[in-house]
JSON list of C-alpha atoms in Angstrom, two decimals:
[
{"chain": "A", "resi": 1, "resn": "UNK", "atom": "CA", "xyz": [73.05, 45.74, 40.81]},
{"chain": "A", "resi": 2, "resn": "UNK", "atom": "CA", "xyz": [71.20, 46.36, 37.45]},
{"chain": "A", "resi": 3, "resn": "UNK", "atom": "CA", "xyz": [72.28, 44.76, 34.29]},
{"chain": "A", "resi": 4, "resn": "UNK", "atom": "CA", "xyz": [75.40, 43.42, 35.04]},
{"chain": "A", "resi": 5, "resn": "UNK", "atom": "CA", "xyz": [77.25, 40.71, 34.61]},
{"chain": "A", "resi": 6, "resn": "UNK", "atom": "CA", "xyz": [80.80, 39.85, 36.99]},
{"chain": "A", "resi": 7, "resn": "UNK", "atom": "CA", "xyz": [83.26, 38.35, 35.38]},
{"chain": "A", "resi": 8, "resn": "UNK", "atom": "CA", "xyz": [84.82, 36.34, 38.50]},
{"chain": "A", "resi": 9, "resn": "UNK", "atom": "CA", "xyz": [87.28, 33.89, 38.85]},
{"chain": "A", "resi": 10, "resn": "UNK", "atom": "CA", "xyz": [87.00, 31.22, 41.69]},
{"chain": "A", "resi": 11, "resn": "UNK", "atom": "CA", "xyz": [89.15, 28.52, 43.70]},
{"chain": "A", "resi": 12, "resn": "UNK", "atom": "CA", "xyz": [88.03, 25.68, 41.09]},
{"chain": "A", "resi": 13, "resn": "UNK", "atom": "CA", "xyz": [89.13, 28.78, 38.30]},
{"chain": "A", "resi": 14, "resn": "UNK", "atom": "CA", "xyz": [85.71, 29.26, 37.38]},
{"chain": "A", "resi": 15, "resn": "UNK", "atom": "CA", "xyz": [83.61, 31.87, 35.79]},
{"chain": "A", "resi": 16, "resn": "UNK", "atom": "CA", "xyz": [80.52, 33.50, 36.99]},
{"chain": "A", "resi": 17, "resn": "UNK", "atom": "CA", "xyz": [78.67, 35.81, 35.23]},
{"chain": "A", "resi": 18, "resn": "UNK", "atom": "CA", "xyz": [76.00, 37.43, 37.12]},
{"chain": "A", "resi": 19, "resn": "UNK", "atom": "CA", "xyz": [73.04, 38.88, 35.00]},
{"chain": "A", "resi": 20, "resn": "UNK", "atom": "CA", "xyz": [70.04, 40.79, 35.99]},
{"chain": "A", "resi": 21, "resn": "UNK", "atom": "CA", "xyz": [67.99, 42.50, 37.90]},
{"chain": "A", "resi": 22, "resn": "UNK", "atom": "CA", "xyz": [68.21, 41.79, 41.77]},
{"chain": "A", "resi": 23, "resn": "UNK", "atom": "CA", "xyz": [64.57, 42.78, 43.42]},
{"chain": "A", "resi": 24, "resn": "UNK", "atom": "CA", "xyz": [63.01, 40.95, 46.31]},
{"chain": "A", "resi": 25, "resn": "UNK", "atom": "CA", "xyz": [65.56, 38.52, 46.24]},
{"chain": "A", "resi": 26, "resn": "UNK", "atom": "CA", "xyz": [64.79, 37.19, 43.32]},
{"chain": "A", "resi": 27, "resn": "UNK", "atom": "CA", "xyz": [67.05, 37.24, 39.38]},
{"chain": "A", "resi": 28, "resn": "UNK", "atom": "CA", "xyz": [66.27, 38.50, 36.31]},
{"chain": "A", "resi": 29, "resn": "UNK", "atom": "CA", "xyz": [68.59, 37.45, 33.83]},
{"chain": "A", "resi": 30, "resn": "UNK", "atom": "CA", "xyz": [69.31, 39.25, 30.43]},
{"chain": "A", "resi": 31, "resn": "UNK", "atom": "CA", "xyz": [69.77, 37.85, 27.01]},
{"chain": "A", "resi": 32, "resn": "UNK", "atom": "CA", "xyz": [67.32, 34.85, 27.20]},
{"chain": "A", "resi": 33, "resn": "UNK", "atom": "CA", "xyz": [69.11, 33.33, 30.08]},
{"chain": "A", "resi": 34, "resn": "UNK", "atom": "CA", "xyz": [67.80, 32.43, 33.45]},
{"chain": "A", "resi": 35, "resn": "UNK", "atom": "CA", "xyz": [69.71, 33.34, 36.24]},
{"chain": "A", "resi": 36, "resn": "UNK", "atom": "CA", "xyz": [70.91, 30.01, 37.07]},
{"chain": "A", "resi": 37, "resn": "UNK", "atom": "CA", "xyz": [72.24, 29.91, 34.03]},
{"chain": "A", "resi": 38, "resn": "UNK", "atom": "CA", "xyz": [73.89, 32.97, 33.71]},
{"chain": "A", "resi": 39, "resn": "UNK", "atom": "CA", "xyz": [76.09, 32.08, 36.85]},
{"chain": "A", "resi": 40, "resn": "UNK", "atom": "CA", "xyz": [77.98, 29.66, 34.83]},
{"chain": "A", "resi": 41, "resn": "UNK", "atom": "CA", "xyz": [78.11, 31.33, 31.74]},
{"chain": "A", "resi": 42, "resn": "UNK", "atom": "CA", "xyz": [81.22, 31.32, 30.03]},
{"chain": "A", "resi": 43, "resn": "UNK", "atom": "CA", "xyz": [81.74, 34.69, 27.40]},
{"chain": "A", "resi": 44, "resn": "UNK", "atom": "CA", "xyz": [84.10, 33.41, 24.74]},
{"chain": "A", "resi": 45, "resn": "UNK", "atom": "CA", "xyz": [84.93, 30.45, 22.36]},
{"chain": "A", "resi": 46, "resn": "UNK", "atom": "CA", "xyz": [88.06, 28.03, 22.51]},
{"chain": "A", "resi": 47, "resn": "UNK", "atom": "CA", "xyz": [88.42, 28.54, 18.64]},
{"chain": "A", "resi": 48, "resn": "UNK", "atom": "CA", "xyz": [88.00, 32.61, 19.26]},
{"chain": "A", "resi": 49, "resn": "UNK", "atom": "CA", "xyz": [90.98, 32.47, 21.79]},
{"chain": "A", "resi": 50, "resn": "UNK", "atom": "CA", "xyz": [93.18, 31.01, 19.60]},
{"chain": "A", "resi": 51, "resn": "UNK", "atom": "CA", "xyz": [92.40, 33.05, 16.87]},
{"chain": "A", "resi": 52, "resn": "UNK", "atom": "CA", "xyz": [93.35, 35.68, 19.96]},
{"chain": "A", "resi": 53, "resn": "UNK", "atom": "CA", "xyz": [96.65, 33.96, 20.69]},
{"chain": "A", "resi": 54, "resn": "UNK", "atom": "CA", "xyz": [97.78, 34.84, 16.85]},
{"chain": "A", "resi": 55, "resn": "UNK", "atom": "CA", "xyz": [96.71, 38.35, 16.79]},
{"chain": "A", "resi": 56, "resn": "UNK", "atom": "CA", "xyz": [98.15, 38.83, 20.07]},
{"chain": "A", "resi": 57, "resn": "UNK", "atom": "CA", "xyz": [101.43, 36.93, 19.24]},
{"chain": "A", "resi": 58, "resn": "UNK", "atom": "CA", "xyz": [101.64, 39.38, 15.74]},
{"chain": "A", "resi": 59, "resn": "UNK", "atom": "CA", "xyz": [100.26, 43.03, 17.29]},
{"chain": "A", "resi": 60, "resn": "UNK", "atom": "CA", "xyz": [100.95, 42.67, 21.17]},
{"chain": "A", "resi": 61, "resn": "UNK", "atom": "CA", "xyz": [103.77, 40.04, 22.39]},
{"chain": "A", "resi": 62, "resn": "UNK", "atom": "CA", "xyz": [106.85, 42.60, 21.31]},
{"chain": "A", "resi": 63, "resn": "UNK", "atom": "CA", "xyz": [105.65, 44.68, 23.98]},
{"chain": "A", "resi": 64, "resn": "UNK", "atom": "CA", "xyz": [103.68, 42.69, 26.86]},
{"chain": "A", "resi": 65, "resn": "UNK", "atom": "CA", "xyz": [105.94, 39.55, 26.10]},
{"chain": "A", "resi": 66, "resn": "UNK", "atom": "CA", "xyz": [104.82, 36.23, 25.04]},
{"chain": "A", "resi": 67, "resn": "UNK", "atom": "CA", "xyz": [104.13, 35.19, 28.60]},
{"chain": "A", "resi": 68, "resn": "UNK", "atom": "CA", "xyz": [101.66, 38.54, 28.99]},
{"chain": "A", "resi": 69, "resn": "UNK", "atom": "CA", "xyz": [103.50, 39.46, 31.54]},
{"chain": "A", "resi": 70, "resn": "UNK", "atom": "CA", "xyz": [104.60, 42.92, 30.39]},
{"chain": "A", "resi": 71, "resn": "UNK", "atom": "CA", "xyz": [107.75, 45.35, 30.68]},
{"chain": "A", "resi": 72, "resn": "UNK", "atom": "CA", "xyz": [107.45, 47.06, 34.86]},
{"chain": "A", "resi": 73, "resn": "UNK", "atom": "CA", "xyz": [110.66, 48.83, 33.84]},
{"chain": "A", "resi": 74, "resn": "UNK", "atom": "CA", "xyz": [109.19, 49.99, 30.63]},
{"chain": "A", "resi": 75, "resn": "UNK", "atom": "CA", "xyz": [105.97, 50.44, 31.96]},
{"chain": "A", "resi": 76, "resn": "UNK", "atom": "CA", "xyz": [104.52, 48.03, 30.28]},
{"chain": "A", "resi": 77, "resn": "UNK", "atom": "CA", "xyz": [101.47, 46.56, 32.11]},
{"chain": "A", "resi": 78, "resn": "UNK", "atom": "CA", "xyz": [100.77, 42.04, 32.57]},
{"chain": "A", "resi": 79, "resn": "UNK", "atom": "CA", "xyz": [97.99, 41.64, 31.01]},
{"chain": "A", "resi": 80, "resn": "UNK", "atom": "CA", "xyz": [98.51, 38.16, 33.28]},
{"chain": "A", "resi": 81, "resn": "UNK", "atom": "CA", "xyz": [97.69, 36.34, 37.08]},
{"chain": "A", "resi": 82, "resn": "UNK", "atom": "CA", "xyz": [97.73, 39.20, 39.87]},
{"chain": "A", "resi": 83, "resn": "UNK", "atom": "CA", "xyz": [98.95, 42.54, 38.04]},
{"chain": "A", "resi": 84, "resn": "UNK", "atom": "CA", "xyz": [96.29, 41.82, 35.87]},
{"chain": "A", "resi": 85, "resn": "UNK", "atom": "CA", "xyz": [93.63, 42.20, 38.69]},
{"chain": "A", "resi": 86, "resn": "UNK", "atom": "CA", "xyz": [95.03, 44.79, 39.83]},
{"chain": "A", "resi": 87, "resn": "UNK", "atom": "CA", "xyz": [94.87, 46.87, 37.34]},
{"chain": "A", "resi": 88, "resn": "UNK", "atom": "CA", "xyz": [91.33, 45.55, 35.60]},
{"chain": "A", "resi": 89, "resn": "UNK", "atom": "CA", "xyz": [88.90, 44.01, 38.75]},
{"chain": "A", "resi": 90, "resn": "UNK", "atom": "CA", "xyz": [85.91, 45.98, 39.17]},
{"chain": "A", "resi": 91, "resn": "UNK", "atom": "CA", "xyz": [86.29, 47.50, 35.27]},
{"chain": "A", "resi": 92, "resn": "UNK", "atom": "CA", "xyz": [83.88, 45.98, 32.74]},
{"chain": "A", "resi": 93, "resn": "UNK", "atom": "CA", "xyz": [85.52, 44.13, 29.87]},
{"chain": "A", "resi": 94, "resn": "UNK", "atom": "CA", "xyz": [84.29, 47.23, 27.78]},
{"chain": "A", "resi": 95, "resn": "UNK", "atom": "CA", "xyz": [86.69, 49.49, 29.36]},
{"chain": "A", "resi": 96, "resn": "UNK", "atom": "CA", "xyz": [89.65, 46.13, 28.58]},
{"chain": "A", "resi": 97, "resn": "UNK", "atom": "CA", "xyz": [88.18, 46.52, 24.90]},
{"chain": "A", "resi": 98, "resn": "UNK", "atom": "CA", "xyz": [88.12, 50.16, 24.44]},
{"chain": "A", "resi": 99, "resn": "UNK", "atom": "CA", "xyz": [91.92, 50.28, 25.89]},
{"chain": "A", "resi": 100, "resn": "UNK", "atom": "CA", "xyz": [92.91, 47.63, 22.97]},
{"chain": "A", "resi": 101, "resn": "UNK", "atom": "CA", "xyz": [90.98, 48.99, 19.94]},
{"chain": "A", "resi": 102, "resn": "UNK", "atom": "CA", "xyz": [91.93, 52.87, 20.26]},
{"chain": "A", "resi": 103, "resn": "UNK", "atom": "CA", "xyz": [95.17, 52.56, 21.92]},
{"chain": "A", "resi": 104, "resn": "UNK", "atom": "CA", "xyz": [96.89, 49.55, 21.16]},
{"chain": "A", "resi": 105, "resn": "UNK", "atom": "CA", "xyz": [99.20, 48.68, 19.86]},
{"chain": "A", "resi": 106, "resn": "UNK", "atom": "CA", "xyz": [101.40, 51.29, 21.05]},
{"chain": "A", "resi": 107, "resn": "UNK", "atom": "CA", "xyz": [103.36, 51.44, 18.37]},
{"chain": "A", "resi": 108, "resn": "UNK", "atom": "CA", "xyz": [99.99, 51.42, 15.74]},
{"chain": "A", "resi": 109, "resn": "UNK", "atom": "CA", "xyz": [97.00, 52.92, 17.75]},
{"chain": "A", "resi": 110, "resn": "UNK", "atom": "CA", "xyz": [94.01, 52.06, 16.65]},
{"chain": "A", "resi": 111, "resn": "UNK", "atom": "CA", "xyz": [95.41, 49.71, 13.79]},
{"chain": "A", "resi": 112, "resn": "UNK", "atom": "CA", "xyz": [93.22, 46.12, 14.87]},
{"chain": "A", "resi": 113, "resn": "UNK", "atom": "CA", "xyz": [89.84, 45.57, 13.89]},
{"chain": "A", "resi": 114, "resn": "UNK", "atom": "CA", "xyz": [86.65, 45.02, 15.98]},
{"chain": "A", "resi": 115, "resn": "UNK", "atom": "CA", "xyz": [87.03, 41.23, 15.92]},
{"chain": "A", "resi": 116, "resn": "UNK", "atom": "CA", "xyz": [91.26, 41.30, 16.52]},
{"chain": "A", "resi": 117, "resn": "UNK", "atom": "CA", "xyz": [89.88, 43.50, 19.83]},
{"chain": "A", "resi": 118, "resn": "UNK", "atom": "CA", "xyz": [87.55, 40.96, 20.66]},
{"chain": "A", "resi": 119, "resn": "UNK", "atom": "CA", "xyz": [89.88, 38.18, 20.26]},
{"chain": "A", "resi": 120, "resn": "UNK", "atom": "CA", "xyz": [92.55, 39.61, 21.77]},
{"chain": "A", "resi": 121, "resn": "UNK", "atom": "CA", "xyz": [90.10, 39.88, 25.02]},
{"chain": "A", "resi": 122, "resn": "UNK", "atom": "CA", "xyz": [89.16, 36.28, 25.04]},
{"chain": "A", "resi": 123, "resn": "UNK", "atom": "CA", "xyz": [92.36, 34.92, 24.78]},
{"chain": "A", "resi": 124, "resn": "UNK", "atom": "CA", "xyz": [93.31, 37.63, 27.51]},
{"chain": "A", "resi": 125, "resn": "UNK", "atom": "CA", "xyz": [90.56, 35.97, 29.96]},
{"chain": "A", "resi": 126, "resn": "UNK", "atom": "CA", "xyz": [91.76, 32.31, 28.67]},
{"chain": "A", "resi": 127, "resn": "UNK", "atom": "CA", "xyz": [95.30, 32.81, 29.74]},
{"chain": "A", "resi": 128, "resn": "UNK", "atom": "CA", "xyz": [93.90, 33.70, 33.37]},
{"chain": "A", "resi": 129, "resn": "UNK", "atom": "CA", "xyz": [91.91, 31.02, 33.79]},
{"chain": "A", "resi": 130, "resn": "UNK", "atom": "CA", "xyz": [88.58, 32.18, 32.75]},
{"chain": "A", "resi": 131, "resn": "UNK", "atom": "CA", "xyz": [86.88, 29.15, 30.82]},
{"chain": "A", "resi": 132, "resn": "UNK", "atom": "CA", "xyz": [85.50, 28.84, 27.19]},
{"chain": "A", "resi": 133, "resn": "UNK", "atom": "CA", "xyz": [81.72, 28.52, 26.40]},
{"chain": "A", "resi": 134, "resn": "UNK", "atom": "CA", "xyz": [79.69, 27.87, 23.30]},
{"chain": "A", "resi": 135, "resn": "UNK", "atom": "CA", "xyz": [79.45, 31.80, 22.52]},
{"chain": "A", "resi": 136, "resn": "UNK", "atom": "CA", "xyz": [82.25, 33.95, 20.84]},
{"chain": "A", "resi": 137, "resn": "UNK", "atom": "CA", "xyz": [82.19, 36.75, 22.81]},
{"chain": "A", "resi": 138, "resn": "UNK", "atom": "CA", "xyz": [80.89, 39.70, 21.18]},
{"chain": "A", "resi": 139, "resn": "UNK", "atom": "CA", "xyz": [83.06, 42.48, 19.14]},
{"chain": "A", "resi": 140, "resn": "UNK", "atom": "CA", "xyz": [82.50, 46.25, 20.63]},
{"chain": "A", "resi": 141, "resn": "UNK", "atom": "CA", "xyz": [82.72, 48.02, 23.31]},
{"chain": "A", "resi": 142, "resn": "UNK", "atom": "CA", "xyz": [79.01, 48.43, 23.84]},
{"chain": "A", "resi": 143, "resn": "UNK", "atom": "CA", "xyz": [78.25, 44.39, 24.14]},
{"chain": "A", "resi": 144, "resn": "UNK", "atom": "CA", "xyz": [81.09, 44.29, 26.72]},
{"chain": "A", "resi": 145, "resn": "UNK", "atom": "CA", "xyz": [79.95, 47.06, 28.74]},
{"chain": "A", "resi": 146, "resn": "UNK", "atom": "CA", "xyz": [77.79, 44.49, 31.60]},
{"chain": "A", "resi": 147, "resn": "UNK", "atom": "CA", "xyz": [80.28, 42.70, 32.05]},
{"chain": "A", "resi": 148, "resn": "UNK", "atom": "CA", "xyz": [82.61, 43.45, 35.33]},
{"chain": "A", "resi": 149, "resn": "UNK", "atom": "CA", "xyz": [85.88, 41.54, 35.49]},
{"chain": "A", "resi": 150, "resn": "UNK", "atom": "CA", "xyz": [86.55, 40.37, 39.61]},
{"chain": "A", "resi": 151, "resn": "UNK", "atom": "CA", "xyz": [88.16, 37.63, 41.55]},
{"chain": "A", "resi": 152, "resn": "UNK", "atom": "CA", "xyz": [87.06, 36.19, 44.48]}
]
């Protein structure tokens, strides 16, 4: 696997992020990190989900519920627990961005800025169990693109 990083959620609800270059067994990590430490990397801030809970409470929550559960009659997708896998694993956190910024909300495509998007995303990964880390994760599609949300 080449530059990417998986985004995977395990029994103890923790978060791996795999980064590098796999060749002869060996890891080599992107960004400055090695590769040990990339495994335990977390890719948001506490402080940036919360700022996530607000704009998702304001632009998102009339639709996809408080609870992020969604609307199945009004085909309204959980953003939440096991819909949410099903509908995102194996899709980089790029594609989860690019959804939000240029179609969301429904009502007012394309109406929240880079860092709402962004925000919006980490609080998405908080409220399934994904853990915080000393890094806000970055606004734009591009910087999201290496990383692949899974589950064990």
């Amino acid at each position: 696997m080449v530059g990417q990083r998986r985004v995977a959620r395990g029994p103890g609800i923790a978060l791996a992020a795999i980064v590098g270059l796999w060749t002869t067994g060996a890891a080599v990590a992107t960004d400055g990190q090695s590769a040990e430490s990339a495994l335990s990397a977390a890719l948001y801030t506490t402080a940036q989900a919360e700022r996530g809970r607000g704009e998702y409470t304001t632009w998102c929550a009339h639709c996809h519920r408080s609870d992020l559960l969604g609307d199945e009659r009004a085909e309204v997708p959980s953003l939440a627990e096991d819909s949410f896998f099903l509908r995102w694993e194996g899709r980089s956190l790029s594609a989860l961005y690019e959804m939000i910024s240029k179609d969301m909300p429904g009502d007012k495509p394309g109406a929240l800025d880079a860092r709402a998007c962004a925000d919006i995303v980490a609080y998405i990964l908080q409220v399934n169990g994904y853990p915080a880390g000393a890094r806000e994760l970055r606004a734009g599609a591009a910087a999201l693109k290496d990383a692949v949300i899974e589950r064990p």
